[in-house]
XYZ file of C-alpha atoms in Angstrom:
319
model
C -22.728 13.178 -3.923
C -20.333 10.255 -4.365
C -23.255 7.812 -4.209
C -24.956 9.623 -7.100
C -21.736 9.614 -9.111
C -21.270 5.901 -8.491
C -24.850 5.176 -9.553
C -24.221 6.924 -12.858
C -20.958 5.012 -13.268
C -22.784 1.755 -12.554
C -25.346 2.642 -15.203
C -22.575 3.358 -17.696
C -20.958 0.014 -16.867
C -24.257 -1.804 -17.400
C -24.694 -0.078 -20.763
C -21.096 -0.922 -21.664
C -21.672 -4.600 -20.795
C -24.812 -4.706 -22.936
C -22.993 -2.960 -25.782
C -20.079 -5.399 -25.697
C -22.520 -8.321 -25.506
C -24.318 -7.076 -28.652
C -20.954 -6.629 -30.360
C -19.953 -10.155 -29.406
C -23.128 -11.578 -30.950
C -23.117 -9.504 -34.142
C -19.405 -9.246 -34.909
C -17.656 -12.042 -33.047
C -20.286 -14.659 -33.822
C -21.226 -15.544 -30.229
C -24.577 -17.347 -30.546
C -25.748 -17.405 -26.937
C -26.866 -14.115 -25.308
C -25.888 -15.495 -21.906
C -22.372 -16.304 -23.077
C -22.099 -12.851 -24.690
C -23.068 -11.143 -21.424
C -20.622 -13.290 -19.437
C -17.867 -12.375 -21.880
C -18.688 -8.679 -21.501
C -18.679 -8.978 -17.710
C -15.308 -10.729 -17.868
C -13.901 -7.863 -19.933
C -15.248 -5.313 -17.450
C -13.723 -7.255 -14.563
C -10.422 -7.393 -16.441
C -10.421 -3.594 -16.795
C -11.077 -3.141 -13.072
C -8.331 -5.659 -12.280
C -5.866 -3.795 -14.526
C -6.560 -0.562 -12.638
C -5.812 -2.270 -9.312
C -2.683 -3.880 -10.812
C -1.504 -0.494 -12.078
C -1.867 0.979 -8.586
C 0.172 -1.866 -7.106
C 2.911 -1.354 -9.704
C 3.015 2.391 -9.094
C 3.038 1.953 -5.330
C 5.979 -0.415 -5.531
C 7.831 1.886 -7.894
C 7.632 4.697 -5.348
C 7.331 2.447 -2.305
C 9.455 2.062 0.777
C 11.386 -1.184 1.390
C 9.311 -4.059 2.737
C 10.876 -5.483 5.931
C 11.947 -9.132 5.615
C 9.247 -10.351 8.010
C 6.562 -8.894 5.719
C 7.881 -10.231 2.414
C 5.285 -12.134 0.380
C 5.631 -15.226 -1.748
C 3.614 -15.905 -4.883
C 0.576 -17.134 -2.936
C 0.701 -14.170 -0.566
C 0.978 -11.740 -3.481
C -2.034 -13.361 -5.145
C -4.065 -13.077 -1.941
C -3.040 -9.429 -1.630
C -4.118 -8.619 -5.194
C -7.417 -10.477 -5.178
C -8.244 -9.235 -1.678
C -7.800 -5.637 -2.813
C -9.727 -6.265 -6.041
C -12.604 -7.815 -4.095
C -12.654 -4.932 -1.602
C -12.565 -2.346 -4.388
C -15.387 -4.006 -6.312
C -17.578 -4.433 -3.237
C -16.989 -0.921 -1.918
C -17.581 0.924 -5.195
C -20.321 -1.354 -6.550
C -22.351 -1.874 -3.384
C -21.181 -0.396 -0.071
C -20.888 3.228 -1.169
C -23.967 3.016 -3.405
C -26.125 2.614 -0.312
C -24.195 4.524 2.391
C -25.775 3.322 5.612
C -24.456 2.523 9.051
C -25.562 -0.451 11.097
C -28.265 0.020 13.722
C -26.971 -0.272 17.274
C -27.813 -3.597 18.880
C -30.025 -2.622 21.818
C -29.355 -5.961 23.511
C -25.579 -5.469 23.508
C -23.953 -3.863 26.547
C -22.409 -0.452 25.987
C -18.887 -0.955 24.671
C -17.285 2.369 25.549
C -16.949 5.848 24.157
C -18.807 6.812 20.973
C -16.889 6.587 17.712
C -16.808 9.011 14.798
C -15.827 7.492 11.448
C -14.122 9.666 8.810
C -13.700 8.217 5.321
C -10.968 8.959 2.810
C -10.567 10.443 -0.657
C -13.601 10.090 -2.969
C -15.552 7.891 -0.555
C -18.554 8.175 1.753
C -19.824 6.543 4.947
C -20.644 3.376 3.015
C -16.947 2.542 3.184
C -17.396 1.678 6.874
C -20.032 -1.051 6.487
C -18.079 -3.877 8.134
C -16.652 -1.830 10.975
C -20.065 -0.266 11.598
C -21.557 -3.735 11.972
C -18.874 -4.720 14.474
C -19.406 -1.554 16.487
C -23.178 -2.081 16.531
C -22.814 -5.662 17.750
C -20.432 -4.443 20.473
C -22.965 -1.853 21.611
C -20.709 1.070 20.643
C -22.543 4.193 19.517
C -21.080 5.619 16.332
C -21.679 7.950 13.434
C -19.871 8.994 10.264
C -19.352 12.071 8.143
C -19.770 12.362 4.371
C -17.048 14.795 3.326
C -18.281 17.066 0.545
C -17.599 18.449 -1.963
C -15.330 15.561 -2.855
C -12.474 17.626 -4.293
C -12.444 20.378 -1.666
C -9.504 21.625 0.361
C -8.984 19.434 3.438
C -9.452 22.476 5.670
C -12.983 22.842 4.232
C -13.921 19.484 5.789
C -13.030 20.610 9.321
C -16.410 22.302 10.070
C -18.211 19.111 9.023
C -16.180 17.099 11.534
C -16.839 19.687 14.247
C -20.610 19.468 13.686
C -20.459 15.653 13.729
C -18.465 15.556 16.990
C -20.851 17.961 18.691
C -23.875 15.969 17.514
C -22.392 12.635 18.619
C -21.471 13.970 22.060
C -24.939 15.485 22.472
C -26.678 12.287 21.386
C -24.672 9.999 23.649
C -24.048 12.292 26.596
C -20.329 11.627 26.313
C -17.674 14.269 26.919
C -15.307 12.657 24.420
C -15.254 10.561 21.274
C -12.854 8.169 19.595
C -12.093 9.085 15.988
C -11.411 6.348 13.434
C -10.253 7.632 10.057
C -9.169 6.010 6.806
C -6.618 7.449 4.393
C -7.249 11.190 3.809
C -9.707 11.086 6.718
C -6.749 10.895 9.094
C -5.441 14.183 7.721
C -8.903 15.704 8.109
C -8.884 14.586 11.757
C -5.477 16.171 12.308
C -6.631 19.431 10.702
C -9.719 19.396 12.946
C -7.567 18.884 16.055
C -5.317 21.767 15.043
C -8.291 24.108 14.810
C -10.495 22.881 17.676
C -8.115 21.240 20.137
C -8.095 17.773 21.702
C -10.391 18.225 24.706
C -13.188 16.126 23.168
C -10.955 13.372 21.789
C -9.893 10.294 23.705
C -8.005 8.716 20.825
C -7.549 8.980 17.057
C -7.040 5.778 15.069
C -5.865 6.311 11.514
C -5.885 3.497 8.961
C -3.680 3.758 5.884
C -3.297 7.531 6.226
C -0.562 9.202 4.134
C 0.677 11.357 7.003
C 3.660 12.439 4.918
C 1.910 12.352 1.542
C 1.777 9.830 -1.282
C 3.273 9.908 -4.781
C 0.044 8.545 -6.231
C -1.735 11.755 -5.185
C 0.360 13.555 -7.807
C -1.904 11.967 -10.429
C -5.213 12.625 -8.645
C -7.632 15.538 -9.016
C -8.866 18.045 -6.451
C -7.428 20.487 -3.937
C -7.316 17.719 -1.309
C -5.278 15.493 -3.622
C -2.760 18.310 -4.155
C -2.384 18.626 -0.381
C -1.434 14.938 -0.175
C 1.262 15.122 -2.860
C 4.949 14.445 -2.503
C 7.188 16.731 -4.551
C 10.857 15.783 -4.913
C 10.123 13.033 -2.378
C 9.055 15.614 0.232
C 5.549 16.186 1.645
C 3.437 19.037 0.301
C 3.814 22.326 2.172
C 0.357 21.919 3.738
C 1.408 18.589 5.250
C 4.637 20.128 6.538
C 2.726 22.958 8.204
C 0.273 20.491 9.721
C 3.108 18.452 11.244
C 4.883 21.541 12.534
C 1.828 22.593 14.525
C 1.309 19.347 16.441
C 2.672 19.139 19.997
C 3.788 15.758 21.407
C 0.645 15.501 23.556
C -1.542 15.526 20.448
C 0.627 12.987 18.632
C 0.353 10.710 21.666
C -3.408 10.485 21.070
C -2.830 8.742 17.728
C -2.646 5.120 16.699
C -1.593 4.656 13.077
C -2.418 1.279 11.523
C -0.953 0.688 8.087
C 0.174 -1.954 5.613
C 3.613 -2.386 4.072
C 1.734 -3.424 0.905
C -0.570 -0.422 0.651
C -1.193 0.216 -3.055
C -2.205 3.885 -2.703
C 0.089 5.235 0.024
C 3.594 5.329 -1.435
C 6.029 5.278 0.163
C 4.179 3.064 2.615
C 6.332 4.428 5.438
C 4.410 7.696 4.981
C 1.731 6.170 7.212
C 4.200 5.957 10.120
C 3.483 8.931 12.388
C 6.305 9.917 14.787
C 5.133 10.196 18.359
C 2.107 7.978 17.745
C 1.472 4.330 18.479
C 2.278 2.753 15.095
C 1.006 -0.704 14.132
C 2.419 -2.132 10.906
C 0.814 -5.028 9.047
C 1.444 -6.755 5.738
C -0.409 -8.374 2.877
C -3.312 -5.882 2.870
C -4.195 -3.353 0.185
C -5.430 0.188 0.748
C -9.177 -0.243 0.222
C -9.164 -3.637 1.953
C -7.822 -2.125 5.177
C -11.301 -1.414 6.570
C -12.675 -4.849 5.752
C -9.698 -7.033 6.670
C -10.382 -9.046 9.832
C -6.911 -8.401 11.278
C -7.297 -4.649 10.955
C -10.835 -4.621 12.346
C -9.755 -6.610 15.409
C -6.941 -4.129 16.042
C -9.252 -1.148 15.617
C -11.880 -2.584 17.950
C -9.195 -3.338 20.553
C -7.865 0.213 20.345
C -11.392 1.590 20.789
C -12.496 -0.609 23.672
C -9.292 -1.356 25.590
C -7.740 2.079 25.546
C -10.857 3.973 26.596
C -13.357 2.085 28.692
C -15.025 4.985 30.526
C -18.465 5.916 29.178
C -20.103 9.347 29.426
C -17.009 10.838 31.047
C -13.632 12.074 29.882
C -11.165 9.310 29.191
C -7.453 9.437 29.820
C -5.948 6.844 27.466
C -3.136 4.586 28.533
C -0.182 4.947 26.212
C 1.586 1.739 26.957
């Protein structure tokens, strides 16, 4: 569904660019059609950049303090902004338009337990393009879910995850999987664990997940967005109930990777999950988390080092 929506949005953007180019030639006196189109594209890029800038401003307004070791100078702030803008443009204008996973490299040795990828709010499996390529080259079997409908209650996504886990285990012959989830996908994984238990899970790696909600969800649409809200600086009641039902043994299965400069999760400390292995980074935006080389190296290490047994239950080491 999201791919179809994005295709229509791309068509509207193309029509908008052509309309602005015609306006530039007829009203603004631009003589060259090529220059008019470039001007229209620049205006479109400026609009997209302003949206990203607005998210950064909002996230800092409601954000948690950035530790001194993660403070950014002017150059670091510029890299953060343009890295997130690039990731946003690529993901929405290409990756999610053609939501495909990489084909497993048959020549690569098996890299460990199979991996299930769960995307976040208003995304699809195309978000995982870079990580999927890394997993394929490492010989790690993997699959992804496309959570639909996009504005549904998070609990409504749980059966989709259950079907995907069963299918992945059946296809690979493995008793367990590793779950890697971005943003809202981490909450979906937690809801699935609450309903179906942890017997088939070796580890859950969440990336930029608002475990305690995010203030920016207060402005978003959909039942799932309402579940991720923070009201009076407290998590939504659904999030509180989810946390209350998790025993320490389940929390110990989690690794939470997050950025102190996340521009969607605010406060950024919301991604810190008590009882889990928490890995904090800096200088990375929310969308860029699944394409940043530092994050991908950490994720791959968590997948391959923690659980090296294939086709058998894995007991992770929680060092």
